[in-house]
Structure formats: C-alpha cells, structure tokens
Amino acid sequence: MSFTDTAIIGAGPYGLSLSAHLSAAGVVHQILGQPMRAWINFMPPGMLLRSEAFASNLHAPLSGFTLEDYYRQKGMRYQPMGMELPLETFVDYARWFQSNLVEDIQAVDVVNLRRVDGHFQLALSDGRSLLARKVVIALGLKGFAQTPVALRGLPERYASHSALYGDLAWAQGKDVVIVGGGQSALGLAALLHEQGSRVHVLMREAGVIWHPRPQASRGILSRLARPDAGLGRGWRSLFLSEYPGLFHMLDQGRRKQIMERSYGASGAWWLRDRVVGKVKISFRTEVRSAAIDNDQVILRGISEDKESAVAADHVIAATGFKTDMRQHAFLSKEIVDAISVNSGLPELTSNFETKVRGLYVIGPASAHSFGPVMRFVYGARHAAPSVARHIAHSLKADARDGVWSSAEGHVLERTGE
Ligand SMILES: Cc1cc2nc3c(=O)[nH]c(=O)nc-3n(C[C@H](O)[C@H](O)[C@H](O)COP(=O)(O)OP(=O)(O)OC[C@H]3O[C@@H](n4cnc5c(N)ncnc54)[C@H](O)[C@@H]3O)c2cc1C
C-alpha cells in the first residue's frame, strides 16, 4: 500500500490547478484521474468555449501560465474578450500547463474511498491502493447529469444526455430532437445541423436569451456602470465572480435563491448566427411523455398551450446537472452520509472542507457553498490557492502537534508487490 499526504481525485482544470498550488506549498501529493477527460471525451469536437478567454485560465501559483501566455508561446493572436476559443486549443493549453506545473499524474479512477484509522484509503481501478491524510474531490460534473422524468427509461439508442458527447458522427443524416434552451442545447444544435443532422430544439422558455458580443473597448463610464468580471458584466456578476468567500457567508436560503436565479439558460454571442434561421426551435414547449414506435422516439407534450407530438430518431436531453454526492458510487456510505446534507449537496467550510475532517470538495460540486463561479473554470482561481493553503497549514499543525510526520514518499506501488 502506498502513502501520500494528499490525494487529489480528478485531473480537470480544478485538480490540475490545485496540484500546481500544492507543489508550490511543498505538500507531498498524488493526483489521480485521466487528465481533462471530461473535455476530451464528453464535449463535442469543434465546440467553442462559452467562457471568455480571460476567464478560462487554469490557476498557477506563479506567473507565466495563463491562456494568454500559452497563446504568446505558440505565436497565436490572443484577445481577452470576444475571442473564439476552440475546445481543442483549451485542452492543449491544459496539457501545456500540466507538463510545466503538475508532477506525476496517475491516469486511473478511484473505485472506492473510505476512512480507515483516521486516514483515507483509496482503491484504484488498476488494483493498487493508496493511503492519504487528506483527500480533495475534484470530479467536475461527473455523475450529476439531470434528465427529465419523461425521458428516463428510454433505451440508450433513442435517448441520451448532452453530458455524453463526444463525437457526433453517429447522428449524421438523422432526425434529432434536443430538449433544453441553454448553451449545451444550442451548441449541440449548431454542431449537429452543420454536420447534416435534422435538428429540432424543444425549450420551455419563450425565447432564447443571447449574450451580446462584448465590445473590445469601452469608456470609463460604461466600465464603471457594468464592470467586467469572470462570469459576465455587471456588479452582481463581479460579486459572484470575485467574492465566493462572501457568498459562503450568506445564509442557506439566500444562497439557494441566488443559485436558482443566476445564469439561467442562455446562448453565447458566437452561436446566434449558427442557430437563428437554421435550426428549428419550438418555444414554450414541455415534454410530458415519450415512447418508442416504429423505430422512432415519439415525444408528447404541450407546445404553445396546445398538445403536440414530435417524432425523431434520437432525443438528447440538454437539461443540465444537479449536484448529488450520492451519485459518486466510489464513496463509502459512511462518507456520503457524513458529508451530504440537503439531498446530496455537500456542506463545506470556508476552506472547502466537508464535515469529514481532511476531505475537501472543489469545482462544480462546491457551487452551492461558494456560488455559481464554481461551475466554471474561473472558480479555480479561488478554490486552488485556498485549499492548498489550508492543507499545507493543517499538515504542518498536525506534524507540530505530533499527530503524524510528513509523508516520506508517495510513489504508487502495485498491491502485493
Ligand atoms: C458542454 C460543456 C461546456 C462547458 N463549457 C465551459 C466553458 O466554456 N467555460 C467554463 O469555465 N466551464 C465550462 N463548462 C463547465 C466545466 O466543464 C467545469 O466547470 C469544469 O470542467 C470543472 O472542472 P473540474 O476540474 O472540476 O472537473 P472536470 O473537468 O470535469 O474533470 C474531472 C476529472 O475527474 C476525473 N475523474 C472522473 N472520475 C474519476 C474517478 N472515479 N477517479 C479519479 N478521477 C476521476 C476525470 O478523469 C477528470 O480528470 C462546460 C461544461 C459542459 C458540460
């Protein structure tokens, strides 16, 4: 059995940023998971990032590793706002960040996590196991896909969730219905239409909220009235983007209210021309039931106050995500019970620590404690330094108090070798 001071589960933007910060703080750690898997395997090739370039940095403890630095190094033209940022470029940037700042990723999954004698024991998908004093869960949106009741139970061939794509070649020449009115629905609709699928979007909203293309330069008055911030323009956005610590201080009811009312379904400026007039959209439409008939999926519901039915080869639920730690099958029941309150939402301290001492949650699963910024890469700038500082401090305090000494090594070895 191998040993480390801190295990990071997940190697997306949050895990990679945290690893860089832990290294800088001198904390012996092991990062686990296939780097950027969600971005490489579960987002469609050709997708453009919704976040502006300046808000799409992984966070490093030293200067020289922003997206702008990467563009400069590659000799590419960079613009902080209003620039189209392809998925493939972002993934390559993350690889570059990783190769410079992150040591020894083990591209394996954690299949079991439990407490043993005050430590955490992690069983890995390749048969090895690891003991850690601290564990940080950085699993992004994994397992949190939310599908409307009407579509649950349909065979995979006829129905799926937008969280699964990936390559879209399977849908060429097919009739595809997309349920949802946000960025995922509209982004998929554009890509599917452009590759030759016949697309029909069904959304509950009365229209699409399109974000305007950000102006390259603005006057001081305009900037004062609506300052730029990671999540968008305006003072509210500035608060939510830059002060997740203040959000954490609000009472639960207020936090919930803000989460429900912030950043609802909308589409990025660069999608508008690719969707409007090109893709069929039915507004004020809600799917109530679904069935398979004659090798097609038939969706029935209400559209513009009238009963309606739509047939397609496949339906994609682009209906978002809901945090529920109970969906992480690798967590022992003891841990899930201890950290989950409010139907699977983890309650976190101001340092992202759960009710289980030494166990942290960062990224989208921490959004109910720190606000919507944690659903985006931008939140890593807050989470990574804060958690690294707390872990470094806490390990030092424990070593000083004689609870334990620092880990001597963390190289993973095969069980039984
Ligand atoms: C279609 C789509 C588009 C998006 N566009 C944007 C955007 O433009 N800008 C933006 O800021 N945000 C965007 N987001 C949100 C973004 O995906 C998340 O904010 C971000 O990925 C969270 O990063 P993360 O590091 O927490 O998790 P992820 O990037 O999801 O990484 C999770 C990591 O966990 C690993 N892992 C999974 N299971 C295990 C396991 N059992 N054991 C070990 N490791 C495991 C994976 O291999 C992966 O490395 C988008 C989301 C979607 C679905």
GROMACS .gro file of C-alpha atoms and ligand atoms in nm:
model
  470
    1MET     CA    1   0.000   0.000   0.000
    2SER     CA    2   0.141   0.341  -0.097
    3PHE     CA    3   0.107   0.655   0.109
    4THR     CA    4   0.071   1.026   0.042
    5ASP     CA    5  -0.012   1.336   0.239
    6THR     CA    6  -0.284   1.446  -0.003
    7ALA     CA    7  -0.470   1.270  -0.283
    8ILE     CA    8  -0.650   1.476  -0.547
    9ILE     CA    9  -0.927   1.280  -0.720
   10GLY     CA   10  -0.975   1.432  -1.064
   11ALA     CA   11  -0.738   1.590  -1.315
   12GLY     CA   12  -0.955   1.856  -1.480
   13PRO     CA   13  -0.893   2.232  -1.450
   14TYR     CA   14  -0.955   2.227  -1.073
   15GLY     CA   15  -0.741   1.923  -0.992
   16LEU     CA   16  -0.454   2.044  -1.212
   17SER     CA   17  -0.462   2.394  -1.062
   18LEU     CA   18  -0.468   2.254  -0.710
   19SER     CA   19  -0.177   2.019  -0.781
   20ALA     CA   20   0.032   2.316  -0.901
   21HIS     CA   21  -0.051   2.505  -0.581
   22LEU     CA   22   0.022   2.208  -0.353
   23SER     CA   23   0.362   2.159  -0.520
   24ALA     CA   24   0.442   2.526  -0.465
   25ALA     CA   25   0.343   2.489  -0.099
   26GLY     CA   26   0.569   2.182  -0.065
   27VAL     CA   27   0.283   1.941   0.004
   28VAL     CA   28   0.352   1.578  -0.096
   29HIS     CA   29   0.053   1.473  -0.302
   30GLN     CA   30  -0.078   1.239  -0.570
   31ILE     CA   31  -0.320   1.347  -0.842
   32LEU     CA   32  -0.544   1.073  -0.984
   33GLY     CA   33  -0.764   1.057  -1.294
   34GLN     CA   34  -0.730   1.087  -1.670
   35PRO     CA   35  -0.622   1.444  -1.739
   36MET     CA   36  -0.900   1.659  -1.889
   37ARG     CA   37  -1.112   1.351  -1.963
   38ALA     CA   38  -1.445   1.534  -1.946
   39TRP     CA   39  -1.323   1.791  -2.200
   40ILE     CA   40  -1.163   1.534  -2.432
   41ASN     CA   41  -1.429   1.261  -2.424
   42PHE     CA   42  -1.756   1.427  -2.330
   43MET     CA   43  -1.760   1.755  -2.519
   44PRO     CA   44  -1.813   1.766  -2.896
   45PRO     CA   45  -1.511   1.828  -3.119
   46GLY     CA   46  -1.536   2.175  -3.271
   47MET     CA   47  -1.712   2.317  -2.964
   48LEU     CA   48  -1.616   2.671  -2.867
   49LEU     CA   49  -1.581   2.762  -2.501
   50ARG     CA   50  -1.857   2.972  -2.362
   51SER     CA   51  -1.633   3.148  -2.112
   52GLU     CA   52  -1.428   3.444  -2.232
   53ALA     CA   53  -1.057   3.377  -2.281
   54PHE     CA   54  -0.950   3.581  -1.975
   55ALA     CA   55  -1.191   3.369  -1.764
   56SER     CA   56  -1.061   3.036  -1.895
   57ASN     CA   57  -0.727   3.015  -1.715
   58LEU     CA   58  -0.614   2.725  -1.506
   59HIS     CA   59  -0.471   2.883  -1.194
   60ALA     CA   60  -0.099   2.870  -1.126
   61PRO     CA   61   0.086   2.977  -0.812
   62LEU     CA   62   0.329   3.177  -1.028
   63SER     CA   63   0.302   3.397  -1.335
   64GLY     CA   64   0.363   3.271  -1.690
   65PHE     CA   65   0.092   3.003  -1.720
   66THR     CA   66  -0.224   3.178  -1.829
   67LEU     CA   67  -0.404   3.111  -2.157
   68GLU     CA   68  -0.253   3.437  -2.281
   69ASP     CA   69   0.099   3.308  -2.203
   70TYR     CA   70   0.018   2.988  -2.393
   71TYR     CA   71  -0.108   3.184  -2.697
   72ARG     CA   72   0.204   3.401  -2.690
   73GLN     CA   73   0.429   3.096  -2.670
   74LYS     CA   74   0.251   2.944  -2.973
   75GLY     CA   75   0.268   3.272  -3.166
   76MET     CA   76  -0.113   3.295  -3.181
   77ARG     CA   77  -0.317   3.614  -3.154
   78TYR     CA   78  -0.490   3.648  -2.815
   79GLN     CA   79  -0.784   3.864  -2.713
   80PRO     CA   80  -0.911   3.854  -2.354
   81MET     CA   81  -1.273   3.907  -2.463
   82GLY     CA   82  -1.469   3.839  -2.780
   83MET     CA   83  -1.223   3.572  -2.897
   84GLU     CA   84  -1.343   3.231  -3.015
   85LEU     CA   85  -1.169   2.969  -2.802
   86PRO     CA   86  -1.193   2.618  -2.951
   87LEU     CA   87  -1.219   2.319  -2.718
   88GLU     CA   88  -0.909   2.162  -2.876
   89THR     CA   89  -0.698   2.473  -2.805
   90PHE     CA   90  -0.817   2.484  -2.445
   91VAL     CA   91  -0.730   2.115  -2.395
   92ASP     CA   92  -0.385   2.173  -2.544
   93TYR     CA   93  -0.337   2.470  -2.311
   94ALA     CA   94  -0.428   2.249  -2.013
   95ARG     CA   95  -0.173   1.987  -2.131
   96TRP     CA   96   0.093   2.256  -2.153
   97PHE     CA   97   0.002   2.379  -1.803
   98GLN     CA   98   0.017   2.019  -1.678
   99SER     CA   99   0.354   1.943  -1.837
  100ASN     CA  100   0.506   2.250  -1.673
  101LEU     CA  101   0.346   2.251  -1.330
  102VAL     CA  102   0.198   1.912  -1.241
  103GLU     CA  103   0.410   1.617  -1.139
  104ASP     CA  104   0.321   1.253  -1.189
  105ILE     CA  105  -0.047   1.214  -1.267
  106GLN     CA  106  -0.175   0.859  -1.232
  107ALA     CA  107  -0.441   0.820  -1.503
  108VAL     CA  108  -0.656   0.580  -1.301
  109ASP     CA  109  -1.000   0.605  -1.143
  110VAL     CA  110  -1.069   0.580  -0.774
  111VAL     CA  111  -1.316   0.296  -0.730
  112ASN     CA  112  -1.354   0.311  -0.353
  113LEU     CA  113  -1.286   0.572  -0.086
  114ARG     CA  114  -1.327   0.502   0.284
  115ARG     CA  115  -1.196   0.604   0.623
  116VAL     CA  116  -0.953   0.368   0.795
  117ASP     CA  117  -0.800   0.457   1.132
  118GLY     CA  118  -0.814   0.832   1.075
  119HIS     CA  119  -0.673   0.807   0.720
  120PHE     CA  120  -0.840   0.774   0.382
  121GLN     CA  121  -0.798   0.453   0.189
  122LEU     CA  122  -0.838   0.478  -0.188
  123ALA     CA  123  -0.882   0.170  -0.407
  124LEU     CA  124  -0.777   0.235  -0.766
  125SER     CA  125  -0.913   0.092  -1.091
  126ASP     CA  126  -0.582  -0.083  -1.171
  127GLY     CA  127  -0.585  -0.282  -0.848
  128ARG     CA  128  -0.348  -0.063  -0.649
  129SER     CA  129  -0.441   0.123  -0.334
  130LEU     CA  130  -0.331   0.438  -0.165
  131LEU     CA  131  -0.350   0.575   0.187
  132ALA     CA  132  -0.383   0.953   0.228
  133ARG     CA  133  -0.418   1.201   0.512
  134LYS     CA  134  -0.618   1.447   0.306
  135VAL     CA  135  -0.837   1.390   0.002
  136VAL     CA  136  -0.972   1.650  -0.241
  137ILE     CA  137  -1.262   1.553  -0.467
  138ALA     CA  138  -1.240   1.746  -0.798
  139LEU     CA  139  -1.469   1.548  -1.024
  140GLY     CA  140  -1.647   1.824  -1.210
  141LEU     CA  141  -1.999   1.746  -1.328
  142LYS     CA  142  -1.942   1.372  -1.342
  143GLY     CA  143  -2.249   1.173  -1.242
  144PHE     CA  144  -2.468   1.481  -1.195
  145ALA     CA  145  -2.647   1.477  -1.535
  146GLN     CA  146  -3.014   1.560  -1.493
  147THR     CA  147  -3.271   1.401  -1.726
  148PRO     CA  148  -3.645   1.490  -1.724
  149VAL     CA  149  -3.865   1.215  -1.584
  150ALA     CA  150  -4.042   1.174  -1.920
  151LEU     CA  151  -3.716   1.070  -2.089
  152ARG     CA  152  -3.584   0.838  -1.821
  153GLY     CA  153  -3.602   0.471  -1.902
  154LEU     CA  154  -3.587   0.514  -2.281
  155PRO     CA  155  -3.336   0.277  -2.445
  156GLU     CA  156  -2.988   0.434  -2.499
  157ARG     CA  157  -3.026   0.402  -2.874
  158TYR     CA  158  -3.312   0.652  -2.868
  159ALA     CA  159  -3.222   0.887  -2.584
  160SER     CA  160  -2.912   1.029  -2.418
  161HIS     CA  161  -2.789   1.325  -2.213
  162SER     CA  162  -2.574   1.603  -2.358
  163ALA     CA  163  -2.309   1.514  -2.096
  164LEU     CA  164  -2.216   1.210  -2.309
  165TYR     CA  165  -2.085   1.386  -2.621
  166GLY     CA  166  -1.825   1.333  -2.764
  167ASP     CA  167  -1.817   1.264  -3.127
  168LEU     CA  168  -2.143   1.340  -3.307
  169ALA     CA  169  -2.080   1.143  -3.629
  170TRP     CA  170  -2.344   0.884  -3.531
  171ALA     CA  171  -2.616   1.147  -3.582
  172GLN     CA  172  -2.531   1.241  -3.941
  173GLY     CA  173  -2.845   1.236  -4.157
  174LYS     CA  174  -3.069   1.162  -3.857
  175ASP     CA  175  -3.363   1.346  -3.704
  176VAL     CA  176  -3.251   1.462  -3.362
  177VAL     CA  177  -3.463   1.640  -3.103
  178ILE     CA  178  -3.280   1.837  -2.835
  179VAL     CA  179  -3.467   1.919  -2.515
  180GLY     CA  180  -3.331   2.231  -2.344
  181GLY     CA  181  -3.277   2.601  -2.404
  182GLY     CA  182  -2.927   2.672  -2.276
  183GLN     CA  183  -2.575   2.674  -2.412
  184SER     CA  184  -2.544   2.294  -2.427
  185ALA     CA  185  -2.868   2.261  -2.628
  186LEU     CA  186  -2.788   2.546  -2.866
  187GLY     CA  187  -2.423   2.446  -2.906
  188LEU     CA  188  -2.516   2.088  -2.990
  189ALA     CA  189  -2.792   2.208  -3.223
  190ALA     CA  190  -2.542   2.417  -3.423
  191LEU     CA  191  -2.284   2.138  -3.447
  192LEU     CA  192  -2.543   1.874  -3.540
  193HIS     CA  193  -2.702   2.098  -3.804
  194GLU     CA  194  -2.362   2.178  -3.956
  195GLN     CA  195  -2.276   1.811  -3.990
  196GLY     CA  196  -2.603   1.723  -4.165
  197SER     CA  197  -2.843   1.617  -3.890
  198ARG     CA  198  -3.200   1.747  -3.896
  199VAL     CA  199  -3.236   1.920  -3.561
  200HIS     CA  200  -3.541   2.035  -3.365
  201VAL     CA  201  -3.493   2.209  -3.030
  202LEU     CA  202  -3.774   2.199  -2.773
  203MET     CA  203  -3.744   2.458  -2.498
  204ARG     CA  204  -3.965   2.571  -2.211
  205GLU     CA  205  -3.860   2.934  -2.245
  206ALA     CA  206  -4.049   3.186  -2.461
  207GLY     CA  207  -3.730   3.278  -2.647
  208VAL     CA  208  -3.352   3.240  -2.643
  209ILE     CA  209  -3.152   3.481  -2.431
  210TRP     CA  210  -2.849   3.561  -2.646
  211HIS     CA  211  -2.545   3.724  -2.492
  212PRO     CA  212  -2.424   4.025  -2.690
  213ARG     CA  213  -2.073   4.014  -2.835
  214PRO     CA  214  -1.854   4.201  -2.586
  215GLN     CA  215  -1.724   4.532  -2.714
  216ALA     CA  216  -1.347   4.531  -2.746
  217SER     CA  217  -1.301   4.869  -2.578
  218ARG     CA  218  -1.538   5.067  -2.358
  219GLY     CA  219  -1.532   5.407  -2.199
  220ILE     CA  220  -1.471   5.455  -1.829
  221LEU     CA  221  -1.838   5.535  -1.758
  222SER     CA  222  -1.956   5.218  -1.927
  223ARG     CA  223  -1.697   5.017  -1.734
  224LEU     CA  224  -1.799   5.179  -1.408
  225ALA     CA  225  -2.167   5.110  -1.472
  226ARG     CA  226  -2.107   4.748  -1.573
  227PRO     CA  227  -1.758   4.627  -1.479
  228ASP     CA  228  -1.612   4.319  -1.650
  229ALA     CA  229  -1.599   4.006  -1.438
  230GLY     CA  230  -1.527   3.636  -1.488
  231LEU     CA  231  -1.891   3.536  -1.519
  232GLY     CA  232  -2.004   3.834  -1.726
  233ARG     CA  233  -2.064   4.209  -1.694
  234GLY     CA  234  -2.215   4.399  -1.404
  235TRP     CA  235  -2.176   4.446  -1.029
  236ARG     CA  236  -2.375   4.136  -0.939
  237SER     CA  237  -2.153   3.933  -1.167
  238LEU     CA  238  -1.847   4.093  -1.011
  239PHE     CA  239  -1.965   3.991  -0.664
  240LEU     CA  240  -2.037   3.635  -0.771
  241SER     CA  241  -1.714   3.602  -0.974
  242GLU     CA  242  -1.467   3.757  -0.735
  243TYR     CA  243  -1.606   3.708  -0.384
  244PRO     CA  244  -1.709   3.346  -0.336
  245GLY     CA  245  -1.597   3.382   0.027
  246LEU     CA  246  -1.870   3.643   0.084
  247PHE     CA  247  -2.125   3.422  -0.093
  248HIS     CA  248  -2.028   3.148   0.154
  249MET     CA  249  -2.115   3.380   0.444
  250LEU     CA  250  -2.477   3.418   0.326
  251ASP     CA  251  -2.743   3.202   0.487
  252GLN     CA  252  -2.852   2.884   0.310
  253GLY     CA  253  -3.184   3.029   0.192
  254ARG     CA  254  -3.022   3.333   0.030
  255ARG     CA  255  -2.754   3.118  -0.136
  256LYS     CA  256  -3.019   2.887  -0.277
  257GLN     CA  257  -3.216   3.182  -0.409
  258ILE     CA  258  -2.910   3.329  -0.582
  259MET     CA  259  -2.820   2.991  -0.734
  260GLU     CA  260  -3.171   2.950  -0.873
  261ARG     CA  261  -3.186   3.299  -1.019
  262SER     CA  262  -2.835   3.330  -1.163
  263TYR     CA  263  -2.710   3.242  -1.505
  264GLY     CA  264  -3.017   3.064  -1.638
  265ALA     CA  265  -3.046   2.920  -1.986
  266SER     CA  266  -2.880   3.140  -2.247
  267GLY     CA  267  -2.664   3.125  -2.558
  268ALA     CA  268  -2.318   3.266  -2.633
  269TRP     CA  269  -2.288   3.550  -2.888
  270TRP     CA  270  -2.093   3.335  -3.135
  271LEU     CA  271  -2.375   3.080  -3.159
  272ARG     CA  272  -2.652   3.314  -3.267
  273ASP     CA  273  -2.577   3.323  -3.641
  274ARG     CA  274  -2.524   2.948  -3.643
  275VAL     CA  275  -2.866   2.877  -3.490
  276VAL     CA  276  -3.118   3.150  -3.576
  277GLY     CA  277  -3.293   3.075  -3.905
  278LYS     CA  278  -3.103   2.748  -3.939
  279VAL     CA  279  -3.231   2.526  -3.662
  280LYS     CA  280  -3.598   2.465  -3.588
  281ILE     CA  281  -3.686   2.576  -3.233
  282SER     CA  282  -4.022   2.528  -3.057
  283PHE     CA  283  -4.064   2.764  -2.761
  284ARG     CA  284  -4.289   2.725  -2.457
  285THR     CA  285  -4.273   2.351  -2.506
  286GLU     CA  286  -4.261   2.088  -2.236
  287VAL     CA  287  -4.220   1.716  -2.296
  288ARG     CA  288  -4.461   1.517  -2.078
  289SER     CA  289  -4.411   1.161  -2.209
  290ALA     CA  290  -4.205   0.959  -2.452
  291ALA     CA  291  -4.244   0.624  -2.624
  292ILE     CA  292  -4.082   0.420  -2.899
  293ASP     CA  293  -4.290   0.349  -3.208
  294ASN     CA  294  -4.176   0.213  -3.544
  295ASP     CA  295  -3.807   0.263  -3.459
  296GLN     CA  296  -3.863   0.629  -3.365
  297VAL     CA  297  -3.895   0.811  -3.037
  298ILE     CA  298  -4.227   0.995  -3.007
  299LEU     CA  299  -4.233   1.288  -2.765
  300ARG     CA  300  -4.567   1.416  -2.648
  301GLY     CA  301  -4.631   1.732  -2.451
  302ILE     CA  302  -4.756   2.085  -2.454
  303SER     CA  303  -4.629   2.342  -2.703
  304GLU     CA  304  -4.760   2.700  -2.704
  305ASP     CA  305  -5.052   2.581  -2.483
  306LYS     CA  306  -5.155   2.309  -2.728
  307GLU     CA  307  -5.099   1.936  -2.717
  308SER     CA  308  -4.822   1.833  -2.952
  309ALA     CA  309  -4.621   1.531  -3.067
  310VAL     CA  310  -4.276   1.519  -3.226
  311ALA     CA  311  -4.104   1.214  -3.378
  312ALA     CA  312  -3.727   1.168  -3.412
  313ASP     CA  313  -3.453   0.906  -3.447
  314HIS     CA  314  -3.297   1.025  -3.120
  315VAL     CA  315  -3.364   1.268  -2.837
  316ILE     CA  316  -3.086   1.442  -2.644
  317ALA     CA  317  -3.165   1.585  -2.301
  318ALA     CA  318  -2.955   1.901  -2.274
  319THR     CA  319  -3.117   1.962  -1.940
  320GLY     CA  320  -2.823   2.036  -1.716
  321PHE     CA  321  -2.674   1.898  -1.397
  322LYS     CA  322  -2.773   1.867  -1.033
  323THR     CA  323  -2.513   1.812  -0.763
  324ASP     CA  324  -2.573   1.496  -0.565
  325MET     CA  325  -2.273   1.339  -0.393
  326ARG     CA  326  -2.471   1.016  -0.358
  327GLN     CA  327  -2.414   0.966  -0.732
  328HIS     CA  328  -2.041   0.907  -0.671
  329ALA     CA  329  -2.050   0.530  -0.642
  330PHE     CA  330  -1.690   0.514  -0.515
  331LEU     CA  331  -1.770   0.698  -0.191
  332SER     CA  332  -1.839   0.469   0.103
  333LYS     CA  333  -2.184   0.507   0.259
  334GLU     CA  334  -2.021   0.627   0.579
  335ILE     CA  335  -1.858   0.917   0.391
  336VAL     CA  336  -2.168   1.004   0.185
  337ASP     CA  337  -2.382   1.012   0.498
  338ALA     CA  338  -2.128   1.230   0.678
  339ILE     CA  339  -2.079   1.490   0.405
  340SER     CA  340  -2.421   1.510   0.242
  341VAL     CA  341  -2.690   1.736   0.360
  342ASN     CA  342  -2.980   1.872   0.157
  343SER     CA  343  -3.036   1.579  -0.078
  344GLY     CA  344  -2.676   1.514  -0.171
  345LEU     CA  345  -2.533   1.866  -0.155
  346PRO     CA  346  -2.210   1.877   0.045
  347GLU     CA  347  -2.188   2.136   0.320
  348LEU     CA  348  -1.845   2.298   0.313
  349THR     CA  349  -1.643   2.519   0.548
  350SER     CA  350  -1.490   2.842   0.421
  351ASN     CA  351  -1.186   2.627   0.325
  352PHE     CA  352  -1.387   2.384   0.110
  353GLU     CA  353  -1.356   2.114   0.379
  354THR     CA  354  -1.651   1.879   0.431
  355LYS     CA  355  -1.784   1.770   0.767
  356VAL     CA  356  -1.532   1.485   0.744
  357ARG     CA  357  -1.204   1.639   0.856
  358GLY     CA  358  -0.941   1.625   0.581
  359LEU     CA  359  -1.191   1.566   0.300
  360TYR     CA  360  -1.243   1.857   0.058
  361VAL     CA  361  -1.472   1.918  -0.242
  362ILE     CA  362  -1.386   2.170  -0.517
  363GLY     CA  363  -1.531   2.260  -0.856
  364PRO     CA  364  -1.900   2.248  -0.958
  365ALA     CA  365  -1.996   2.034  -0.656
  366SER     CA  366  -1.894   2.325  -0.430
  367ALA     CA  367  -2.118   2.578  -0.608
  368HIS     CA  368  -2.397   2.570  -0.351
  369SER     CA  369  -2.146   2.682  -0.088
  370PHE     CA  370  -1.939   2.927  -0.295
  371GLY     CA  371  -2.170   3.034  -0.575
  372PRO     CA  372  -2.208   2.984  -0.948
  373VAL     CA  373  -1.843   3.074  -1.019
  374MET     CA  374  -1.750   2.721  -0.908
  375ARG     CA  375  -1.941   2.579  -1.203
  376PHE     CA  376  -1.683   2.738  -1.431
  377VAL     CA  377  -1.309   2.710  -1.477
  378TYR     CA  378  -1.282   3.064  -1.336
  379GLY     CA  379  -1.361   2.936  -0.987
  380ALA     CA  380  -1.028   2.750  -0.976
  381ARG     CA  381  -0.853   3.083  -0.908
  382HIS     CA  382  -1.032   3.091  -0.571
  383ALA     CA  383  -1.050   2.722  -0.482
  384ALA     CA  384  -0.696   2.607  -0.565
  385PRO     CA  385  -0.497   2.859  -0.353
  386SER     CA  386  -0.747   2.845  -0.069
  387VAL     CA  387  -0.745   2.464  -0.037
  388ALA     CA  388  -0.366   2.439  -0.087
  389ARG     CA  389  -0.309   2.696   0.191
  390HIS     CA  390  -0.544   2.518   0.428
  391ILE     CA  391  -0.397   2.173   0.364
  392ALA     CA  392  -0.037   2.296   0.400
  393HIS     CA  393  -0.123   2.475   0.723
  394SER     CA  394  -0.319   2.184   0.864
  395LEU     CA  395  -0.047   1.925   0.781
  396LYS     CA  396   0.215   2.146   0.946
  397ALA     CA  397  -0.002   2.191   1.256
  398ASP     CA  398  -0.061   1.815   1.282
  399ALA     CA  399   0.312   1.741   1.240
  400ARG     CA  400   0.395   2.002   1.506
  401ASP     CA  401   0.142   1.852   1.745
  402GLY     CA  402   0.289   1.506   1.684
  403VAL     CA  403  -0.028   1.371   1.520
  404TRP     CA  404   0.197   1.247   1.236
  405SER     CA  405   0.511   1.336   1.042
  406SER     CA  406   0.509   1.435   0.675
  407ALA     CA  407   0.483   1.157   0.414
  408GLU     CA  408   0.824   1.024   0.311
  409GLY     CA  409   0.722   0.919  -0.037
  410HIS     CA  410   0.416   0.888  -0.250
  411VAL     CA  411   0.517   0.669  -0.541
  412LEU     CA  412   0.232   0.432  -0.610
  413GLU     CA  413   0.326   0.066  -0.598
  414ARG     CA  414   0.123  -0.235  -0.703
  415THR     CA  415  -0.062  -0.403  -0.422
  416GLY     CA  416   0.122  -0.716  -0.321
  417GLU     CA  417   0.447  -0.623  -0.499
  418LIG     C1  418  -2.067   2.109  -2.268
  418LIG     C2  419  -1.999   2.188  -2.158
  418LIG     C3  420  -1.933   2.304  -2.190
  418LIG     C4  421  -1.869   2.378  -2.089
  418LIG     N1  422  -1.806   2.494  -2.122
  418LIG     C5  423  -1.744   2.566  -2.028
  418LIG     C6  424  -1.673   2.687  -2.061
  418LIG     O1  425  -1.671   2.730  -2.174
  418LIG     N2  426  -1.609   2.752  -1.960
  418LIG     C7  427  -1.609   2.708  -1.831
  418LIG     O2  428  -1.549   2.773  -1.746
  418LIG     N3  429  -1.676   2.595  -1.795
  418LIG     C8  430  -1.743   2.523  -1.891
  418LIG     N4  431  -1.810   2.410  -1.857
  418LIG     C9  432  -1.808   2.368  -1.716
  418LIG    C10  433  -1.678   2.292  -1.694
  418LIG     O3  434  -1.688   2.167  -1.755
  418LIG    C11  435  -1.647   2.273  -1.547
  418LIG     O4  436  -1.650   2.397  -1.485
  418LIG    C12  437  -1.505   2.220  -1.529
  418LIG     O5  438  -1.476   2.113  -1.615
  418LIG    C13  439  -1.488   2.175  -1.388
  418LIG     O6  440  -1.356   2.130  -1.377
  418LIG     P1  441  -1.319   2.013  -1.278
  418LIG     O7  442  -1.171   2.009  -1.273
  418LIG     O8  443  -1.394   2.030  -1.152
  418LIG     O9  444  -1.378   1.881  -1.346
  418LIG     P2  445  -1.361   1.811  -1.488
  418LIG    O10  446  -1.301   1.900  -1.588
  418LIG    O11  447  -1.493   1.754  -1.519
  418LIG    O12  448  -1.259   1.694  -1.457
  418LIG    C14  449  -1.293   1.582  -1.380
  418LIG    C15  450  -1.174   1.491  -1.366
  418LIG    O13  451  -1.209   1.383  -1.282
  418LIG    C16  452  -1.155   1.263  -1.333
  418LIG     N5  453  -1.231   1.152  -1.279
  418LIG    C17  454  -1.360   1.121  -1.301
  418LIG     N6  455  -1.394   1.013  -1.226
  418LIG    C18  456  -1.286   0.977  -1.155
  418LIG    C19  457  -1.260   0.877  -1.058
  418LIG     N7  458  -1.353   0.792  -1.017
  418LIG     N8  459  -1.135   0.871  -1.006
  418LIG    C20  460  -1.039   0.959  -1.043
  418LIG     N9  461  -1.061   1.056  -1.131
  418LIG    C21  462  -1.182   1.066  -1.188
  418LIG    C22  463  -1.161   1.281  -1.483
  418LIG    O14  464  -1.072   1.193  -1.547
  418LIG    C23  465  -1.121   1.427  -1.495
  418LIG    O15  466  -0.982   1.436  -1.498
  418LIG    C24  467  -1.874   2.333  -1.956
  418LIG    C25  468  -1.941   2.215  -1.924
  418LIG    C26  469  -2.003   2.143  -2.024
  418LIG    C27  470  -2.075   2.015  -1.987
   0.00000   0.00000   0.00000
